[in-house]
PDB file of C-alpha atoms in Angstrom:
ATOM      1  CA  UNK A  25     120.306  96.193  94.825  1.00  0.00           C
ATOM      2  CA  UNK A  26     122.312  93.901  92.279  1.00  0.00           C
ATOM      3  CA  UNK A  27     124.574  93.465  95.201  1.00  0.00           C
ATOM      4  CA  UNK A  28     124.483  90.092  96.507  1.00  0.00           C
ATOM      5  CA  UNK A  29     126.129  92.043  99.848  1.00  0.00           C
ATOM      6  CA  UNK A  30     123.366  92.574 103.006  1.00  0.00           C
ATOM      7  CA  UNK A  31     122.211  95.773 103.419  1.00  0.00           C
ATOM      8  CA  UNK A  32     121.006  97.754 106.448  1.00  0.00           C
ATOM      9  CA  UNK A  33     118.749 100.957 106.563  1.00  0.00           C
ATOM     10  CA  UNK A  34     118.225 102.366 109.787  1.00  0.00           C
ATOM     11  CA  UNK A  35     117.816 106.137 110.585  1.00  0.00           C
ATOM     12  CA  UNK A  36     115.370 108.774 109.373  1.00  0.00           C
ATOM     13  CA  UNK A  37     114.058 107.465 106.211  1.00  0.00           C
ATOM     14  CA  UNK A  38     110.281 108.779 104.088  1.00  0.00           C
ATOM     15  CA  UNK A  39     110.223 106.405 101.497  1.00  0.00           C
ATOM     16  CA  UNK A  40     112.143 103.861 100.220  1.00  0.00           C
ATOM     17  CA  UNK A  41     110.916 101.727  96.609  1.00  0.00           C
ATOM     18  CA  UNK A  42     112.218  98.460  95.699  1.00  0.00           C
ATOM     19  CA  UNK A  43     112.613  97.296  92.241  1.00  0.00           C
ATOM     20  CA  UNK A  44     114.061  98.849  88.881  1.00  0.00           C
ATOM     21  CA  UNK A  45     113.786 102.157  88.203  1.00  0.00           C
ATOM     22  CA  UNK A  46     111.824 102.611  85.141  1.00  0.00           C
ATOM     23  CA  UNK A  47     110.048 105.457  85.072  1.00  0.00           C
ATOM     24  CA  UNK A  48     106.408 106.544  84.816  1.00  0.00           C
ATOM     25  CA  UNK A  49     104.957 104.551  82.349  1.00  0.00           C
ATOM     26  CA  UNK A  50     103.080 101.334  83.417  1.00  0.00           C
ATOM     27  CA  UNK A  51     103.473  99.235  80.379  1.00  0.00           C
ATOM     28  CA  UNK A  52     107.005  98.688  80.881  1.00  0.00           C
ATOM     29  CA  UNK A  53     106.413  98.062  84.971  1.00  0.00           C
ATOM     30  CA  UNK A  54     106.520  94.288  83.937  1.00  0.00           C
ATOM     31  CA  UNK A  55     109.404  93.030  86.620  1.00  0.00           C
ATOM     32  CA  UNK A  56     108.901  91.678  89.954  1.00  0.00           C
ATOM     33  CA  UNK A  57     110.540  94.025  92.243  1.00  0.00           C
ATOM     34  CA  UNK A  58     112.140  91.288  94.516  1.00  0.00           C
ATOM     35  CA  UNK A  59     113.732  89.833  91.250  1.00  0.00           C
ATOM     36  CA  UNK A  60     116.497  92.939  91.989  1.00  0.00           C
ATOM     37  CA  UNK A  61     117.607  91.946  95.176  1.00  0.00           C
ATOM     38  CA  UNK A  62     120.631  89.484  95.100  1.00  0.00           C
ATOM     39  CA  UNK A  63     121.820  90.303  98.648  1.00  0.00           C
ATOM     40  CA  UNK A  64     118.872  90.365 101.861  1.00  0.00           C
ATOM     41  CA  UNK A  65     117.754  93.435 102.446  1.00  0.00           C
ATOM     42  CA  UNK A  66     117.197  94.808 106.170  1.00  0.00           C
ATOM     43  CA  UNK A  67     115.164  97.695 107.296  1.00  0.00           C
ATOM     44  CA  UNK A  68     114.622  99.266 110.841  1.00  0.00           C
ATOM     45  CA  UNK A  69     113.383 101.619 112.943  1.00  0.00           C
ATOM     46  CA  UNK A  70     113.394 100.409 116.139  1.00  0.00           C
ATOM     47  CA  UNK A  71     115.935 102.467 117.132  1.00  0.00           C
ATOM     48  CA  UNK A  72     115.157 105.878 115.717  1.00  0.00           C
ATOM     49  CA  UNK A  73     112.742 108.593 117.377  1.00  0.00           C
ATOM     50  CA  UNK A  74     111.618 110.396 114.636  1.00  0.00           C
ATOM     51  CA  UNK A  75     109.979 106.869 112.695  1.00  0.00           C
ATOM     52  CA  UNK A  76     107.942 106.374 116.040  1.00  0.00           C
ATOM     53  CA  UNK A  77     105.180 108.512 114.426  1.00  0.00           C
ATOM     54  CA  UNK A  78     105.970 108.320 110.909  1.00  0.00           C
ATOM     55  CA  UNK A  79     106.168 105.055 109.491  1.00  0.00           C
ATOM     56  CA  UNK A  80     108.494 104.390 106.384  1.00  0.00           C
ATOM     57  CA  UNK A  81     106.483 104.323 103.462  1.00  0.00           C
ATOM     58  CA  UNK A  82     107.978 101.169 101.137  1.00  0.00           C
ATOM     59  CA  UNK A  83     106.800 100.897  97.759  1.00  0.00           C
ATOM     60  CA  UNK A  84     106.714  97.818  95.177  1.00  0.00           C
ATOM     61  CA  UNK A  85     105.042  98.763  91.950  1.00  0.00           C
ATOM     62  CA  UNK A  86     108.092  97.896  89.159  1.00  0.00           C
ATOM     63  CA  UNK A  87     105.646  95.234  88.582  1.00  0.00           C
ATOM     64  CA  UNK A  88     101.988  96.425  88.212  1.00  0.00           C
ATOM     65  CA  UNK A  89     102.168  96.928  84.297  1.00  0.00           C
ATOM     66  CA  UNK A  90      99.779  94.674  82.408  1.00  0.00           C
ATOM     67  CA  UNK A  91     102.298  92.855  81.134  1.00  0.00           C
ATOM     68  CA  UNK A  92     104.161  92.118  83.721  1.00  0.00           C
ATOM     69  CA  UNK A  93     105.243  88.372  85.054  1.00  0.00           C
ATOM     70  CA  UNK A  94     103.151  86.795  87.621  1.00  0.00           C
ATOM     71  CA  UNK A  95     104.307  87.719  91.199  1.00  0.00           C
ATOM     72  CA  UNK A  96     103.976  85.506  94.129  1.00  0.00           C
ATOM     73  CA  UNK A  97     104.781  87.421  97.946  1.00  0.00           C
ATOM     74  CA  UNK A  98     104.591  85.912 101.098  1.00  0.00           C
ATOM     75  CA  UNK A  99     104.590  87.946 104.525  1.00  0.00           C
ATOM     76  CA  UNK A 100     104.872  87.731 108.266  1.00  0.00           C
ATOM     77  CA  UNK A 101     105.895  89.780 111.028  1.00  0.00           C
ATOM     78  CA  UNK A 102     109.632  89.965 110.170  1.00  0.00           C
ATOM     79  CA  UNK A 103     110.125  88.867 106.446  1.00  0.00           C
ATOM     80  CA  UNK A 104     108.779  89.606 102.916  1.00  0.00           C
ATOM     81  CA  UNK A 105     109.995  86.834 100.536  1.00  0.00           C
ATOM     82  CA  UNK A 106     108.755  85.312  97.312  1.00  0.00           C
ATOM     83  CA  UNK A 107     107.011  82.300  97.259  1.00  0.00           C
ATOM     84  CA  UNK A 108     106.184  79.030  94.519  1.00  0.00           C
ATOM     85  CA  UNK A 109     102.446  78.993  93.507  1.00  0.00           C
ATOM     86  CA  UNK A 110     101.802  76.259  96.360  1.00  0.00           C
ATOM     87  CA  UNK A 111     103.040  78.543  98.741  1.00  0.00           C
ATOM     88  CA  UNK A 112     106.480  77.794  99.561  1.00  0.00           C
ATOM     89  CA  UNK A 113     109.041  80.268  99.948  1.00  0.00           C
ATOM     90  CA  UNK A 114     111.290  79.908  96.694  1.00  0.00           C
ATOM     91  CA  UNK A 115     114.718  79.747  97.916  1.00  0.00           C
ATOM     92  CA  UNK A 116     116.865  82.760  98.197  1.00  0.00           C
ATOM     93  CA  UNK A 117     120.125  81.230  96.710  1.00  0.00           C
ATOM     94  CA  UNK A 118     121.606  84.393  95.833  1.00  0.00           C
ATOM     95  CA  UNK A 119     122.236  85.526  99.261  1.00  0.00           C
ATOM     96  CA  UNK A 120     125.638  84.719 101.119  1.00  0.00           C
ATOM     97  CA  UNK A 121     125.573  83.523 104.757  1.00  0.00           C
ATOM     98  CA  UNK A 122     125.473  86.397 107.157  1.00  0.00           C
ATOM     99  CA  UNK A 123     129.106  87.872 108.263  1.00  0.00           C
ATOM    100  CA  UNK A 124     129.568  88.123 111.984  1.00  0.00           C
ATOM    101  CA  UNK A 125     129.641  91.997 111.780  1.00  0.00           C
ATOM    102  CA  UNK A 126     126.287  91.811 110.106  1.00  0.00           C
ATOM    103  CA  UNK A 127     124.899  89.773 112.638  1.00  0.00           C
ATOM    104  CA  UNK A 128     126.253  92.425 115.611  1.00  0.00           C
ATOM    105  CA  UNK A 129     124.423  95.102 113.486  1.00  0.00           C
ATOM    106  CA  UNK A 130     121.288  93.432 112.766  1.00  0.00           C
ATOM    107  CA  UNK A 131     121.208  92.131 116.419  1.00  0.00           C
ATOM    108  CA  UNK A 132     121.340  95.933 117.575  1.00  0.00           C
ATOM    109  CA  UNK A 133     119.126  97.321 115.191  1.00  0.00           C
ATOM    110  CA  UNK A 134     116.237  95.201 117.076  1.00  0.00           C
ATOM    111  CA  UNK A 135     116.100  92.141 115.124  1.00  0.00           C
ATOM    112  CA  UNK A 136     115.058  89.186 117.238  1.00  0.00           C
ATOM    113  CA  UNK A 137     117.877  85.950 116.714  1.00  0.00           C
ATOM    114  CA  UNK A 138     117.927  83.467 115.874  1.00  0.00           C
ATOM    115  CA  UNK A 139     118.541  85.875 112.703  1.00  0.00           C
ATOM    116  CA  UNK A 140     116.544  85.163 109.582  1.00  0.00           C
ATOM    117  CA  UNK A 141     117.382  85.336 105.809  1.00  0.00           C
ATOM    118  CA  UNK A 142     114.875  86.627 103.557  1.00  0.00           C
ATOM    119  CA  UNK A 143     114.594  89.095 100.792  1.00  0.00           C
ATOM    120  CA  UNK A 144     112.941  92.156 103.032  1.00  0.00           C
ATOM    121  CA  UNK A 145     113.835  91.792 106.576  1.00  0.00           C
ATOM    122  CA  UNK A 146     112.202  94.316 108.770  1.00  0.00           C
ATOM    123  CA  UNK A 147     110.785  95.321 111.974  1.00  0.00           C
ATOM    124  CA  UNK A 148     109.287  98.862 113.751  1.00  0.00           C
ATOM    125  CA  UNK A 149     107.119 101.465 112.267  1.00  0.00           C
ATOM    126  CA  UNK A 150     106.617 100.649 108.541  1.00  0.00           C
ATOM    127  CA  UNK A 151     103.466 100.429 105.589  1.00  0.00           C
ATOM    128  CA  UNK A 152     103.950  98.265 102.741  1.00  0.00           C
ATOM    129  CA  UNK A 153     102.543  99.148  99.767  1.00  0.00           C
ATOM    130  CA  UNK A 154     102.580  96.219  96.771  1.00  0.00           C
ATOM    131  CA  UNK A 155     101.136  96.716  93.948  1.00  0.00           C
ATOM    132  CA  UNK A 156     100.929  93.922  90.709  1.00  0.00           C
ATOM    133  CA  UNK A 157     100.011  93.619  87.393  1.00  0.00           C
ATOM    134  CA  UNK A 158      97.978  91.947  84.633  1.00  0.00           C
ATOM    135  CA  UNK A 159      99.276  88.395  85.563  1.00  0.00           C
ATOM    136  CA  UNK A 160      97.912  86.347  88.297  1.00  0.00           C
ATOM    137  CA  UNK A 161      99.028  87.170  91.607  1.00  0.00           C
ATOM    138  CA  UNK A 162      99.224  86.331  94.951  1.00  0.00           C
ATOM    139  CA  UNK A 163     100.020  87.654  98.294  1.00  0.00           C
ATOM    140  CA  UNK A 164      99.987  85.633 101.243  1.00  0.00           C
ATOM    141  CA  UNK A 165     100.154  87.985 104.748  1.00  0.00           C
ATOM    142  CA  UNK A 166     100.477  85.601 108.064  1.00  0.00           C
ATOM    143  CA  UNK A 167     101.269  86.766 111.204  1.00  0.00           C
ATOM    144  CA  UNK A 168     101.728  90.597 110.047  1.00  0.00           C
ATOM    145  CA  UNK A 169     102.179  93.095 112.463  1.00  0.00           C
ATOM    146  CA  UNK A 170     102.289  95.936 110.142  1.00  0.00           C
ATOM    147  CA  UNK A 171      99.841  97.639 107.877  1.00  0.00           C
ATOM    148  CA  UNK A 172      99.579  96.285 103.889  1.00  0.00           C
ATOM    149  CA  UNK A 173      98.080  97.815 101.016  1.00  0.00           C
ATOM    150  CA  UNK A 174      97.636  95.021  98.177  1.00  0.00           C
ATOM    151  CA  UNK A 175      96.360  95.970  94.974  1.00  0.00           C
ATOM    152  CA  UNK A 176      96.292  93.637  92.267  1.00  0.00           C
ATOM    153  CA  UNK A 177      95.130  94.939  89.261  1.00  0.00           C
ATOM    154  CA  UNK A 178      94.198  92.615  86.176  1.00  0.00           C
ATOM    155  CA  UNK A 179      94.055  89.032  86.991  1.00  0.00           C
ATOM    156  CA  UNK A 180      93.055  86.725  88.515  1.00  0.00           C
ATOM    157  CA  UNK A 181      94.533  87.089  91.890  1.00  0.00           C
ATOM    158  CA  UNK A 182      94.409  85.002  95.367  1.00  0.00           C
ATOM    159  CA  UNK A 183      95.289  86.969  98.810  1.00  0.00           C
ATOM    160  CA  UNK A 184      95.307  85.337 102.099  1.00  0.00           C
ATOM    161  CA  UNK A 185      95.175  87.607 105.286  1.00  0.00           C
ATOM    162  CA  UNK A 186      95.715  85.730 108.779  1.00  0.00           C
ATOM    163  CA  UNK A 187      96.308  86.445 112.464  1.00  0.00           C
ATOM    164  CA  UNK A 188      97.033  89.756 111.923  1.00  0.00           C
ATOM    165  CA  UNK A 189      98.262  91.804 114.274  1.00  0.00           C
ATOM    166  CA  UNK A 190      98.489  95.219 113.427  1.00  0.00           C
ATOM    167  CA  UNK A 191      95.949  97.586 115.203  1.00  0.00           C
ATOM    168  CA  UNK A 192      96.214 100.062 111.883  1.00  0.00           C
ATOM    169  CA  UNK A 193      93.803  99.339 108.788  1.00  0.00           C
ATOM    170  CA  UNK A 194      95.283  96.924 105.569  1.00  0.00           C
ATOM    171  CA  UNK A 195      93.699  97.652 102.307  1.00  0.00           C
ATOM    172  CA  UNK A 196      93.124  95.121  99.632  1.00  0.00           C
ATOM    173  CA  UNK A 197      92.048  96.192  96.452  1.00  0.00           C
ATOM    174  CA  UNK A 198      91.754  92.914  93.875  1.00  0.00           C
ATOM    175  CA  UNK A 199      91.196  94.879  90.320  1.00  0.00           C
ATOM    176  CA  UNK A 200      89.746  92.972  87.515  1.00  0.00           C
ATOM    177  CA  UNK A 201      89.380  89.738  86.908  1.00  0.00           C
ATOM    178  CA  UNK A 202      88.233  86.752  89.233  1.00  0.00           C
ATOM    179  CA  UNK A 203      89.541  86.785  92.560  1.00  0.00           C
ATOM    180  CA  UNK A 204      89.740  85.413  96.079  1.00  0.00           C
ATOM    181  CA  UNK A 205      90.481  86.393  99.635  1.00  0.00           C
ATOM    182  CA  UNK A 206      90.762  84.494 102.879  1.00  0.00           C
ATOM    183  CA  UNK A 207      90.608  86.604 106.085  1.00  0.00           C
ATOM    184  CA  UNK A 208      91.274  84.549 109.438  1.00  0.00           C
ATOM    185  CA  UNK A 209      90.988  86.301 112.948  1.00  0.00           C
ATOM    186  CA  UNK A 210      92.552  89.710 111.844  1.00  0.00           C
ATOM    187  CA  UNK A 211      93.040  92.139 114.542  1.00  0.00           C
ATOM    188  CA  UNK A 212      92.669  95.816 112.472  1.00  0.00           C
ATOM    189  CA  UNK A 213      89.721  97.325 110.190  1.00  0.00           C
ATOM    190  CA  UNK A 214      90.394  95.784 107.061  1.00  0.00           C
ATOM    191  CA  UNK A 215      88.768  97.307 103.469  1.00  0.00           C
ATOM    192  CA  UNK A 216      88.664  94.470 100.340  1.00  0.00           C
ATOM    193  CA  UNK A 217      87.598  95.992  96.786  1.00  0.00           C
ATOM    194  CA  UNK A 218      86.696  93.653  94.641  1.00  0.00           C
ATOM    195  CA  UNK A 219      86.562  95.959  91.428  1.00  0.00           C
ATOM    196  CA  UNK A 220      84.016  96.688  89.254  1.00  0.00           C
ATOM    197  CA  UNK A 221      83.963  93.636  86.606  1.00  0.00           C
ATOM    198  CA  UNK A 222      81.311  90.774  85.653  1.00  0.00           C
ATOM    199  CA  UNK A 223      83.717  87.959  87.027  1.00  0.00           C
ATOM    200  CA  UNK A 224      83.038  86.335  90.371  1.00  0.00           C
ATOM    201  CA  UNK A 225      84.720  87.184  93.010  1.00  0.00           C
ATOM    202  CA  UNK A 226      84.939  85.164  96.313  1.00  0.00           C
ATOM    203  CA  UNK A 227      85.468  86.337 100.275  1.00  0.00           C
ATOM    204  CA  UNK A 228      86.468  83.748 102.981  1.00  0.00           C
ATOM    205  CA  UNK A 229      86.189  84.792 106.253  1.00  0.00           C
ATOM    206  CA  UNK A 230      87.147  82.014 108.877  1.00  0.00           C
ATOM    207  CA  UNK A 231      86.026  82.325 112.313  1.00  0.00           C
ATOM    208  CA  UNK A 232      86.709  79.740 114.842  1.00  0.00           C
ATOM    209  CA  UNK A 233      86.420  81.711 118.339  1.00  0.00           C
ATOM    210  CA  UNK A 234      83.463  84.379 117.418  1.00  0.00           C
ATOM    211  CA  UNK A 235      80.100  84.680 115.232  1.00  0.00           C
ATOM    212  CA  UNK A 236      80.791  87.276 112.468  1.00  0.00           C
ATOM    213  CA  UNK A 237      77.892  89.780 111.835  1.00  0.00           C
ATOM    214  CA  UNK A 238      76.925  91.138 108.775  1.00  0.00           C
ATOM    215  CA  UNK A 239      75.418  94.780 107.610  1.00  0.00           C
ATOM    216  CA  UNK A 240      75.714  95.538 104.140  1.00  0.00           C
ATOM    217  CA  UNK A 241      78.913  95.512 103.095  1.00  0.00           C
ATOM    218  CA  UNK A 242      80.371  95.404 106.414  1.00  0.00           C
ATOM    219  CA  UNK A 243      81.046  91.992 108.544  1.00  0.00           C
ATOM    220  CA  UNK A 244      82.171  92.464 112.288  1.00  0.00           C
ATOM    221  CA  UNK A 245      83.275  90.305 115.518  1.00  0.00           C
ATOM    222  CA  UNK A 246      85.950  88.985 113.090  1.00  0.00           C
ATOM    223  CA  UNK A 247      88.701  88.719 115.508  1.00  0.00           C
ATOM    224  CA  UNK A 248      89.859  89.822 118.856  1.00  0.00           C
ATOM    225  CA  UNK A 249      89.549  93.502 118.535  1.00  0.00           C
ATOM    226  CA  UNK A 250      85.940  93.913 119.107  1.00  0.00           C
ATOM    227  CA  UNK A 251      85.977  97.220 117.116  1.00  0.00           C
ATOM    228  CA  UNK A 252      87.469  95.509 113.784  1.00  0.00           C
ATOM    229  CA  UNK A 253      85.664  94.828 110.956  1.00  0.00           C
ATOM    230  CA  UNK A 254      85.390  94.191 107.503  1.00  0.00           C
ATOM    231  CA  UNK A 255      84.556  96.484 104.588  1.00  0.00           C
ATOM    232  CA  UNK A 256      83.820  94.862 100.894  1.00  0.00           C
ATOM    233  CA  UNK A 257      83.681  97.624  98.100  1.00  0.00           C
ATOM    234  CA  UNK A 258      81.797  97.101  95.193  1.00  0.00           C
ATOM    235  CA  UNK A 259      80.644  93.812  96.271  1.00  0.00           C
ATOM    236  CA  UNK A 260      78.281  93.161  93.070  1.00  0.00           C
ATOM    237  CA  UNK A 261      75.612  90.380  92.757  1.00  0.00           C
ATOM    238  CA  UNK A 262      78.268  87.843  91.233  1.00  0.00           C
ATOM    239  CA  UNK A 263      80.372  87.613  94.172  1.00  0.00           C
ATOM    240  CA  UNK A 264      80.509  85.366  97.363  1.00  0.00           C
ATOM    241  CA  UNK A 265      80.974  86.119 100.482  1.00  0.00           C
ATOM    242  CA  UNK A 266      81.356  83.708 103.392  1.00  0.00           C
ATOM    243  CA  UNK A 267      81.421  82.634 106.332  1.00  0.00           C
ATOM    244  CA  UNK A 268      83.335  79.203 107.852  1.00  0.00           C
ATOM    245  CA  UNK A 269      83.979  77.666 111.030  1.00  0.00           C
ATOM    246  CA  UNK A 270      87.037  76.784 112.173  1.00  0.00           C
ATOM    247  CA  UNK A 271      90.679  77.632 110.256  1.00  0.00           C
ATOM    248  CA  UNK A 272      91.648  77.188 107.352  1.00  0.00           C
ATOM    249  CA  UNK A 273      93.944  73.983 106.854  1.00  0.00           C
ATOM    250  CA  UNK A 274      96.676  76.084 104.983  1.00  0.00           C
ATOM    251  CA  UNK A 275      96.943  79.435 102.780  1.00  0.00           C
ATOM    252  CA  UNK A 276      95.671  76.917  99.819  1.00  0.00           C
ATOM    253  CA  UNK A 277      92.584  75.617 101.428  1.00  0.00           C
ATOM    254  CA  UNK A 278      89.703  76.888  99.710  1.00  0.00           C
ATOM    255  CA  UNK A 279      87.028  74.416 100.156  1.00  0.00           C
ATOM    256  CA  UNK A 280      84.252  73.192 102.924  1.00  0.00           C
ATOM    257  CA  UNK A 281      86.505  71.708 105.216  1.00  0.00           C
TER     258      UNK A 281
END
């Protein structure tokens, strides 16, 4: 939307994608797709039947081209937002304070208050699908309670997955290029491709309450759920994969501590 105006989707929706329109062919999908929204955007379902069983299907791919600008998203249970390479949410100046009739609306379509003002804004039955380009990328998810499919492309790409929450499978699939994942006491079955390529690639996988087994390509006791686990595709004899104690200190620790 090029709207700096809030906007609310509720009802019966299949699909929705975010970002410019520009057709089929990747090598001009080179924009971020949050770079189009001046205004917040909200979506919910919490008060429609019909997305009970069939999730809204949102789509951000206006940026996977190879040449597309680096893009940066950070995620938790109720907002999708874009973030500075250390992590920080870059601030959304282009949106105007919420109107009191807004606020009545968003209040009734389930949204928890104190209200929040972020690019996506969401809650109920929803999959996020995000996929980047050629650049290096990042997605941080903390706190999610919905399903995510990442994939990455070329790059050389850094995803963090923590304390999540929902109880259906997230896919991350980290293309070419070298790349790194931290997973921290995640609730659903998670699948992480690291691509076929000669680069390393490196897997995190925290564990401060339980003792993470490993079978092949498959670590489990990861988390809560005692049926979750994790499954690393084409995990070749370059990469790393391990296992720490404790949390990590923040999305950007990567070391021994």
């Amino acid at each position: 939307s090029r709207s700096s105006t809030t906007i609310l989707l509720t009802g019966y929706i299949d699909i929705i994608n975010i970002g410019a329109d520009i057709g089929p062919n990747r090598d001009l999908h080179v924009v971020n797709p949050l770079d189009s929204l001046k205004g917040m955007l909200a979506i919910s379902t919490n008060n429609n039947f019909n997305n009970l069983t069939n999730p809204i299907q949102i789509i951000f791919d206006s940026g996977n081209g190879f040449n597309a600008v680096a893009q940066r998203f950070s995620m938790d249970k109720l907002c999708l937002d874009t973030m500075f390479i250390n992590g920080t949410i870059i601030p959304f100046t282009t949106a105007p304070n919420l109107t009191s009739y807004m606020q009545s609306k968003l209040i009734s379509a389930g949204f928890p208050t104190p209200l929040r003002t972020c690019r996506v804004f969401y809650n109920g039955n929803l999959n996020f699908s995000i996929e980047t380009g050629g650049n290096d990328d990042m997605f941080y998810g903390i706190n999610v309670d919905v399903p995510v499919y990442f994939k990455s492309n070329e790059g050389d790409d850094k995803v963090v997955w923590m304390m999540s929450n929902s109880i259906l499978p997230s896919s991350f699939d980290l293309g070419i290029g070298w790349d790194a994942i931290i997973l921290d006491e995640i609730l659903s079955n998670t699948t992480v491709d690291l691509g076929i390529d000669i680069t390393e690639d490196i897997v995190d996988i925290f564990s401060s309450n339980y003792r993470p087994r490993i079978d092949g390509n498959i670590v489990t006791n990861i988390g809560p759920n005692p049926n979750s686990q994790v499954k690393i595709l084409n995990y070749l004899s370059q990469d790393w994969l391990q296992i720490r104690q404790g949390t990590p200190f923040s999305p950007n620790n990567n070391n021994n501590n």
